[in-house]
Amino acid sequence: MFCFDWAAWKRLSATERAAFANEFSQTLARWELGSADGHPNQSALFSQIGHKGDLTLIHFRDSFEDLNRVELELAQCGIYPCLKLVNSYLSVVELGLYESSEKIYTQLAEKGLEPGTPEWNVGLKEATARTFAALSSRLYPTIPPAKYLCFYPMDRKRGEHVNWYAEPIADRRAMMNEHGLIGRRYADSVRQIITGSIGLDDWEWGVDLFADDPVIFKKLIYEMRFDKVSAVYATFGQFFLSVRVAAANAARWLDGTLATDEAST
Amino acid sequence: MFCFDWAAWKRLSATERAAFANEFSQTLARWELGSADGHPNQSALFSQIGHKGDLTLIHFRDSFEDLNRVELELAQCGIYPCLKLVNSYLSVVELGLYESSEKIYTQLAEKGLEPGTPEWNVGLKEATARTFAALSSRLYPTIPPAKYLCFYPMDRKRGEHVNWYAEPIADRRAMMNEHGLIGRRYADSVRQIITGSIGLDDWEWGVDLFADDPVIFKKLIYEMRFDKVSAVYATFGQFFLSVRVAAANAARWLDGTLATDEAST
Amino acid sequence: MFCFDWAAWKRLSATERAAFANEFSQTLARWELGSADGHPNQSALFSQIGHKGDLTLIHFRDSFEDLNRVELELAQCGIYPCLKLVNSYLSVVELGLYESSEKIYTQLAEKGLEPGTPEWNVGLKEATARTFAALSSRLYPTIPPAKYLCFYPMDRKRGEHVNWYAEPIADRRAMMNEHGLIGRRYADSVRQIITGSIGLDDWEWGVDLFADDPVIFKKLIYEMRFDKVSAVYATFGQFFLSVRVAAANAARWLDGTLATDEAST
Amino acid sequence: MFCFDWAAWKRLSATERAAFANEFSQTLARWELGSADGHPNQSALFSQIGHKGDLTLIHFRDSFEDLNRVELELAQCGIYPCLKLVNSYLSVVELGLYESSEKIYTQLAEKGLEPGTPEWNVGLKEATARTFAALSSRLYPTIPPAKYLCFYPMDRKRGEHVNWYAEPIADRRAMMNEHGLIGRRYADSVRQIITGSIGLDDWEWGVDLFADDPVIFKKLIYEMRFDKVSAVYATFGQFFLSVRVAAANAARWLDGTLATDEAST
Amino acid sequence: MFCFDWAAWKRLSATERAAFANEFSQTLARWELGSADGHPNQSALFSQIGHKGDLTLIHFRDSFEDLNRVELELAQCGIYPCLKLVNSYLSVVELGLYESSEKIYTQLAEKGLEPGTPEWNVGLKEATARTFAALSSRLYPTIPPAKYLCFYPMDRKRGEHVNWYAEPIADRRAMMNEHGLIGRRYADSVRQIITGSIGLDDWEWGVDLFADDPVIFKKLIYEMRFDKVSAVYATFGQFFLSVRVAAANAARWLDGTLATDEAST
């Protein structure tokens, strides 16, 4: 996330501004296209609302080296002295295994298999393999084309009396399952990408929500706040809301115009 | 909220200052007038007291895109290099449904209707429809013309022992009702607009109080501090106090004069 | 509270420094004199110790508009680019009503009156009227001429188990009474002005202590720390210590000399 | 940890940049070589990911004076005005004595010795001497050549109910032992250096993890989060992730290229 | 504590640097000499390790006015624009009366005197007088000449369940006594000066430790962390470590050389 130094930008000559805007747009366009080995739409630009930043860049990359290279490449652009880096979040896409293992157990039970029997074991093995194959494609998502982005980091509480990490796994799984049910009811209007950052950044998880109607973020998170895992065990960081700006519209943003039409088409 | 860089402002020539002040006043005046489809008075300027900022702008808009466009438009103004954006709050107007549902139940009871009977059901349906029609107009308020503004964000506590989100809805409704009674006693002297920001900004709610006598803010909030929902469950952010400056007086403010007469007439 | 930019000040020419020092001194002198309607000594300058600020200004005014006007007037002074506003506190003078009502009850009891009797009621009414008349003069104090100022903001604790706002008023009154007894023992050497800021600034109260011997601040506050209301229910903000600089000595301060002789005479 | 001022760097002439890059690379190369008395690889440069810094320097030195001398030497380099020091951590390498004393007791027990007997005492003395000789070499480690660095500071909790420092040593030893077992399972892929900083810096310990695959940091720390000493007693500071840059590649970094090949060979 | 702006310093001409270094050294040398009435070594300069500051100045003075005068005098020096004041701590030297009263009681008991007898009373009076005479000299210490300084501020905990200020004095005395015993065992290698700052600065106490071997700070504070008063009731601020620089070596520091030989001789 960057604050944009409009005063410095305006001090540049019109020629410099045009050249830097062009270079910035082309760099973004290349990043949007993605890599040669088939990962499209790997970076996206957003116009942030409020004082916590003006522009947000999301980068999906296959290695931390490549993320660092994106940073260094941007720093060589002519526009960079107008961009003040004020925030960032480093994490890896993570899949809720609580949920998928729950699903497998349910499906096996629906088939009438009993835990511990040879049939159950075979079924478990097959289902697990299928699930992992399906999940692994979700580990390398493209950036959803929705108009709005809501990002926030979060922790599980480790208090003196209430401590997620001291709860039995069965309780944690049940709570995560209830939590997941709410998310699934919103699946049509909100696309969520959960990333894990234990050992990588200051919070344990990052949540990216993508939607065309931003009020849906509020409804979803308000409703979740009453499920047990959020009510009792969640600790939230700052919330950041921004509007998608397609690479093709980046230059117009630098002229002071927010053009969002192209973003979700 | 912006800190105003008086030194940079004074370094400008008198001609530049006059031109920038004029541009700023006209922009504000246009925003005060509101939009073509009938929302008047959509933005307001305030002169903030203390070191947390010098100027506050409130914007009521129908979409987050439009709020972001206001930011970008202001950034293109000549005065912008003298404005340092130091704070902001993003939220949507919210109505206390605890309170209105309480009111409906009370009215039905006063009519002698018993819960669950067909008459009660019809009455509930009608009252709900009426209430929502009335409330929906309150969802798009104009900015009250009062002289003083008090703004603060707040959360409901989610502690290890005291946790609003783990309380039964009946208890929450009763507490909100007691809370609302205090607010209503002050309704003549304080206009309050509550906004929700779960998923949008760092606190759960924003409170905007408007009054001609600022000491009333202190009396109201002190009295509320002893009601149960505030005493036990409220967590407060920073408090910001400012004085209304009509667009017509913006240029005088930039000359160092606080002219407030016009604001509340 | 302001940090003073000595480097910027020294970059000015000697002529400019003399002119700006003169303008600043005269503005302060006028503010010290007070208003036409009889409030003397309404502003005072202090030289702050340590990195949290260099100069502190206290302003007593009858309205928040007037406080804001003081800010704007100072911002027009030539010295202003050397003053970096780093802190402030907005509050209104407040009288401890716990204490005065306690006093009335004691006096009535000493006269042999019994609560609820007509004589008691008459006595209560008269004493209350007398008290309010006396107190109202204390609502508009002048700034004490003492050499040192100690300022800190504070809250009453609203914890999960220890919560001032959930205590019965009789217990709060008894604790405030014990607290007040300590303050009264120091009345000869420390003048205290308590201000309330609920709804106005980030803490609930501001405490201004004035004394000629600053070690007395430490003794007083240490002793108070063991009374119940402080030990159990107080939460303290930052502490700020500064030395009075009379308007007549402001120019000498700007030359690097702390002259304090005149302050307390 | 330093933020790198790319704008200032680009404002330098190509000649200056080349000279300063050369001086910086040579200084780093000398520090990498280590001291005359046989401590190789005493400093290392890393390219940091995110807004918390751009470049990280680790220095292993035998005295705090020498660490301060490194700071002063760097401050004399031509590149220094482009380096903004934003973070640091001061600590001394520390060995987990809980673990080694546990090991000794286990080995003595395996030999059939009983605590308190003369044979046990002799065995304890010998084992302790051997252990300390082995450990002392670990007190002066070289910086591991791995590609990625994860650093974070941590405390043991001293809460009102959960307080590490009030637990019996036997319980603390058992918990540290469980904790150490997890670490040892990751020993092939993660090299960890624990440093103590009680009395030296703001947290009690600093943890440096070195690995070629950074996702292993996440796995290790996530797994540890459920062991008792971490789940209940750990408090974590910020997490910092960076990529090794060999001195030989420092000049390329200053040209905007992250070259990491040489680092781990 | 000051950050030193090396870039600004290097931008000065060699002549200016020499003049400013000379002025700074002579000012420090005068402050080291102390006052006319016999307080030697009243100020000392330290080179701080890490990003929290580059130079630390300690000033022992008999009044807060004099401390403020030191600040103002330094601000007039030519070097001042290169010094950015980032931290400070204001406090008065304080003696542990818990400890000395304990000592008196022990000595009286060792003489076979029983509490309450006339002999005990006489002995108590004499011992108290002797103790205060001895202590009062310790109230005006000189700055110890040791090579390293460790400074940190601290509070006694005032939690919801654990509250130092709500404990009986006998328990507090017993805990402070245990605490003091550890300190005394380190008396040969660490000189400690405890200062009180209730009402003066943001923490309740400041701790200054002076030693020639800085690892001893870590050992001492680690050992203390397990005594009850620290384990249960202490809250610590930031820790600052720095190396003494004699006034005679200040100019060499400004050339980038840490010369510490002279400091402890």
PDB file of C-alpha atoms in Angstrom, chain E residues 114-257:
ATOM      1  CA  GLU E 114      13.051  -5.956  71.444  1.00  0.00           C
ATOM      2  CA  PRO E 115      10.579  -3.804  69.501  1.00  0.00           C
ATOM      3  CA  GLY E 116       8.732  -1.321  71.691  1.00  0.00           C
ATOM      4  CA  THR E 117      11.266  -1.207  74.550  1.00  0.00           C
ATOM      5  CA  PRO E 118      12.884   2.175  75.354  1.00  0.00           C
ATOM      6  CA  GLU E 119      16.299   0.804  74.259  1.00  0.00           C
ATOM      7  CA  TRP E 120      14.832  -0.264  70.926  1.00  0.00           C
ATOM      8  CA  ASN E 121      13.283   3.171  70.456  1.00  0.00           C
ATOM      9  CA  VAL E 122      16.575   4.943  71.160  1.00  0.00           C
ATOM     10  CA  GLY E 123      18.395   2.552  68.844  1.00  0.00           C
ATOM     11  CA  LEU E 124      15.813   3.070  66.118  1.00  0.00           C
ATOM     12  CA  LYS E 125      16.112   6.826  66.366  1.00  0.00           C
ATOM     13  CA  GLU E 126      19.916   6.763  66.204  1.00  0.00           C
ATOM     14  CA  ALA E 127      20.010   4.250  63.362  1.00  0.00           C
ATOM     15  CA  THR E 128      17.450   6.207  61.373  1.00  0.00           C
ATOM     16  CA  ALA E 129      19.456   9.411  61.777  1.00  0.00           C
ATOM     17  CA  ARG E 130      22.670   7.633  60.723  1.00  0.00           C
ATOM     18  CA  THR E 131      20.926   6.022  57.767  1.00  0.00           C
ATOM     19  CA  PHE E 132      19.465   9.272  56.537  1.00  0.00           C
ATOM     20  CA  ALA E 133      22.814  11.020  56.785  1.00  0.00           C
ATOM     21  CA  ALA E 134      24.391   8.218  54.766  1.00  0.00           C
ATOM     22  CA  LEU E 135      21.531   8.099  52.301  1.00  0.00           C
ATOM     23  CA  SER E 136      21.429  11.813  51.699  1.00  0.00           C
ATOM     24  CA  SER E 137      24.924  11.655  50.247  1.00  0.00           C
ATOM     25  CA  ARG E 138      23.647   8.960  47.883  1.00  0.00           C
ATOM     26  CA  LEU E 139      20.898  11.338  46.742  1.00  0.00           C
ATOM     27  CA  TYR E 140      23.502  13.419  44.903  1.00  0.00           C
ATOM     28  CA  PRO E 141      25.603  10.788  43.129  1.00  0.00           C
ATOM     29  CA  THR E 142      28.195  11.429  40.462  1.00  0.00           C
ATOM     30  CA  ILE E 143      27.843   9.521  37.188  1.00  0.00           C
ATOM     31  CA  PRO E 144      29.780   6.238  37.551  1.00  0.00           C
ATOM     32  CA  PRO E 145      32.733   5.983  35.140  1.00  0.00           C
ATOM     33  CA  ALA E 146      31.801   2.511  33.792  1.00  0.00           C
ATOM     34  CA  LYS E 147      32.036   1.733  30.088  1.00  0.00           C
ATOM     35  CA  TYR E 148      28.434   0.650  29.514  1.00  0.00           C
ATOM     36  CA  LEU E 149      25.050   2.064  30.422  1.00  0.00           C
ATOM     37  CA  CYS E 150      21.762   0.150  30.495  1.00  0.00           C
ATOM     38  CA  PHE E 151      18.653   2.259  30.996  1.00  0.00           C
ATOM     39  CA  TYR E 152      15.025   1.207  31.215  1.00  0.00           C
ATOM     40  CA  PRO E 153      11.864   2.590  32.786  1.00  0.00           C
ATOM     41  CA  MET E 154       9.427   0.450  34.726  1.00  0.00           C
ATOM     42  CA  ASP E 155       6.096   0.399  36.529  1.00  0.00           C
ATOM     43  CA  ARG E 156       4.583  -1.667  39.279  1.00  0.00           C
ATOM     44  CA  LYS E 157       1.593  -3.545  37.859  1.00  0.00           C
ATOM     45  CA  ARG E 158      -1.891  -2.272  38.636  1.00  0.00           C
ATOM     46  CA  GLY E 159      -3.932  -5.044  37.022  1.00  0.00           C
ATOM     47  CA  GLU E 160      -7.434  -6.205  37.742  1.00  0.00           C
ATOM     48  CA  HIS E 161      -6.202  -9.028  39.974  1.00  0.00           C
ATOM     49  CA  VAL E 162      -2.532  -8.302  40.558  1.00  0.00           C
ATOM     50  CA  ASN E 163      -2.058  -4.806  41.946  1.00  0.00           C
ATOM     51  CA  TRP E 164       1.085  -3.695  43.753  1.00  0.00           C
ATOM     52  CA  TYR E 165      -0.653  -0.641  45.197  1.00  0.00           C
ATOM     53  CA  ALA E 166      -3.274  -2.786  46.842  1.00  0.00           C
ATOM     54  CA  GLU E 167      -0.764  -5.054  48.628  1.00  0.00           C
ATOM     55  CA  PRO E 168      -0.026  -4.619  52.362  1.00  0.00           C
ATOM     56  CA  ILE E 169       3.196  -2.760  53.129  1.00  0.00           C
ATOM     57  CA  ALA E 170       4.670  -5.765  54.956  1.00  0.00           C
ATOM     58  CA  ASP E 171       4.377  -7.885  51.822  1.00  0.00           C
ATOM     59  CA  ARG E 172       5.791  -5.131  49.670  1.00  0.00           C
ATOM     60  CA  ARG E 173       8.714  -4.713  52.056  1.00  0.00           C
ATOM     61  CA  ALA E 174       9.461  -8.455  52.074  1.00  0.00           C
ATOM     62  CA  MET E 175       9.409  -8.593  48.285  1.00  0.00           C
ATOM     63  CA  MET E 176      11.611  -5.518  47.924  1.00  0.00           C
ATOM     64  CA  ASN E 177      14.029  -7.048  50.411  1.00  0.00           C
ATOM     65  CA  GLU E 178      14.344 -10.255  48.371  1.00  0.00           C
ATOM     66  CA  HIS E 179      14.797  -8.092  45.277  1.00  0.00           C
ATOM     67  CA  GLY E 180      17.502  -6.020  46.966  1.00  0.00           C
ATOM     68  CA  LEU E 181      19.481  -9.115  47.947  1.00  0.00           C
ATOM     69  CA  ILE E 182      20.007 -10.005  44.288  1.00  0.00           C
ATOM     70  CA  GLY E 183      21.124  -6.469  43.481  1.00  0.00           C
ATOM     71  CA  ARG E 184      23.637  -6.529  46.329  1.00  0.00           C
ATOM     72  CA  ARG E 185      25.245  -9.733  45.037  1.00  0.00           C
ATOM     73  CA  TYR E 186      26.011  -7.868  41.811  1.00  0.00           C
ATOM     74  CA  ALA E 187      27.201  -4.712  43.580  1.00  0.00           C
ATOM     75  CA  ASP E 188      30.857  -5.285  42.643  1.00  0.00           C
ATOM     76  CA  SER E 189      30.209  -5.397  38.924  1.00  0.00           C
ATOM     77  CA  VAL E 190      27.099  -3.236  38.483  1.00  0.00           C
ATOM     78  CA  ARG E 191      26.425   0.181  39.930  1.00  0.00           C
ATOM     79  CA  GLN E 192      22.714   0.980  39.914  1.00  0.00           C
ATOM     80  CA  ILE E 193      20.984   4.326  40.315  1.00  0.00           C
ATOM     81  CA  ILE E 194      17.228   4.154  40.776  1.00  0.00           C
ATOM     82  CA  THR E 195      15.199   7.243  39.998  1.00  0.00           C
ATOM     83  CA  GLY E 196      11.553   7.944  40.699  1.00  0.00           C
ATOM     84  CA  SER E 197       9.337   9.596  38.127  1.00  0.00           C
ATOM     85  CA  ILE E 198       5.769   9.334  39.354  1.00  0.00           C
ATOM     86  CA  GLY E 199       4.202  12.625  38.283  1.00  0.00           C
ATOM     87  CA  LEU E 200       7.281  13.556  36.243  1.00  0.00           C
ATOM     88  CA  ASP E 201       7.404  11.172  33.320  1.00  0.00           C
ATOM     89  CA  ASP E 202       5.445   8.341  31.724  1.00  0.00           C
ATOM     90  CA  TRP E 203       6.722   5.461  33.882  1.00  0.00           C
ATOM     91  CA  GLU E 204       7.011   5.223  37.632  1.00  0.00           C
ATOM     92  CA  TRP E 205      10.736   4.522  37.875  1.00  0.00           C
ATOM     93  CA  GLY E 206      13.872   4.771  35.782  1.00  0.00           C
ATOM     94  CA  VAL E 207      16.708   2.280  36.253  1.00  0.00           C
ATOM     95  CA  ASP E 208      20.279   3.207  35.308  1.00  0.00           C
ATOM     96  CA  LEU E 209      22.804   0.379  35.417  1.00  0.00           C
ATOM     97  CA  PHE E 210      26.513   1.022  34.901  1.00  0.00           C
ATOM     98  CA  ALA E 211      29.030  -1.771  34.243  1.00  0.00           C
ATOM     99  CA  ASP E 212      32.238  -2.506  32.357  1.00  0.00           C
ATOM    100  CA  ASP E 213      30.882  -5.852  31.114  1.00  0.00           C
ATOM    101  CA  PRO E 214      27.456  -5.414  29.502  1.00  0.00           C
ATOM    102  CA  VAL E 215      26.536  -9.114  29.635  1.00  0.00           C
ATOM    103  CA  ILE E 216      26.264  -8.647  33.382  1.00  0.00           C
ATOM    104  CA  PHE E 217      23.149  -6.505  32.773  1.00  0.00           C
ATOM    105  CA  LYS E 218      21.510  -9.506  31.160  1.00  0.00           C
ATOM    106  CA  LYS E 219      22.509 -11.867  33.985  1.00  0.00           C
ATOM    107  CA  LEU E 220      21.335  -9.510  36.702  1.00  0.00           C
ATOM    108  CA  ILE E 221      17.996  -8.692  35.113  1.00  0.00           C
ATOM    109  CA  TYR E 222      17.355 -12.309  34.126  1.00  0.00           C
ATOM    110  CA  GLU E 223      17.968 -13.460  37.679  1.00  0.00           C
ATOM    111  CA  MET E 224      15.760 -10.709  39.083  1.00  0.00           C
ATOM    112  CA  ARG E 225      12.951 -11.630  36.675  1.00  0.00           C
ATOM    113  CA  PHE E 226      12.234 -14.643  38.864  1.00  0.00           C
ATOM    114  CA  ASP E 227      12.036 -12.849  42.203  1.00  0.00           C
ATOM    115  CA  LYS E 228       8.435 -12.224  43.162  1.00  0.00           C
ATOM    116  CA  VAL E 229       8.309  -8.448  42.890  1.00  0.00           C
ATOM    117  CA  SER E 230       9.628  -8.575  39.312  1.00  0.00           C
ATOM    118  CA  ALA E 231       7.942 -11.774  38.176  1.00  0.00           C
ATOM    119  CA  VAL E 232       4.503 -10.755  39.343  1.00  0.00           C
ATOM    120  CA  TYR E 233       4.460  -6.963  39.730  1.00  0.00           C
ATOM    121  CA  ALA E 234       6.951  -5.439  37.249  1.00  0.00           C
ATOM    122  CA  THR E 235       6.080  -3.915  33.894  1.00  0.00           C
ATOM    123  CA  PHE E 236       9.045  -2.901  31.778  1.00  0.00           C
ATOM    124  CA  GLY E 237       9.456  -0.206  29.132  1.00  0.00           C
ATOM    125  CA  GLN E 238      12.099  -0.140  26.436  1.00  0.00           C
ATOM    126  CA  PHE E 239      15.723  -1.056  27.131  1.00  0.00           C
ATOM    127  CA  PHE E 240      18.541   1.199  25.926  1.00  0.00           C
ATOM    128  CA  LEU E 241      22.187   0.165  25.774  1.00  0.00           C
ATOM    129  CA  SER E 242      25.058   2.529  25.144  1.00  0.00           C
ATOM    130  CA  VAL E 243      28.827   2.923  25.463  1.00  0.00           C
ATOM    131  CA  ARG E 244      30.454   5.775  27.386  1.00  0.00           C
ATOM    132  CA  VAL E 245      32.217   8.441  25.351  1.00  0.00           C
ATOM    133  CA  ALA E 246      34.382  10.811  27.374  1.00  0.00           C
ATOM    134  CA  ALA E 247      34.093  14.493  26.457  1.00  0.00           C
ATOM    135  CA  ALA E 248      37.703  14.244  25.318  1.00  0.00           C
ATOM    136  CA  ASN E 249      36.614  11.634  22.735  1.00  0.00           C
ATOM    137  CA  ALA E 250      33.474  13.357  21.492  1.00  0.00           C
ATOM    138  CA  ALA E 251      35.246  14.893  18.477  1.00  0.00           C
ATOM    139  CA  ARG E 252      36.584  11.486  17.456  1.00  0.00           C
ATOM    140  CA  TRP E 253      33.054  10.051  17.587  1.00  0.00           C
ATOM    141  CA  LEU E 254      31.995  12.807  15.198  1.00  0.00           C
ATOM    142  CA  ASP E 255      34.726  11.519  12.876  1.00  0.00           C
ATOM    143  CA  GLY E 256      33.211   8.039  13.095  1.00  0.00           C
ATOM    144  CA  THR E 257      35.557   6.528  15.673  1.00  0.00           C
TER     145      THR E 257
END
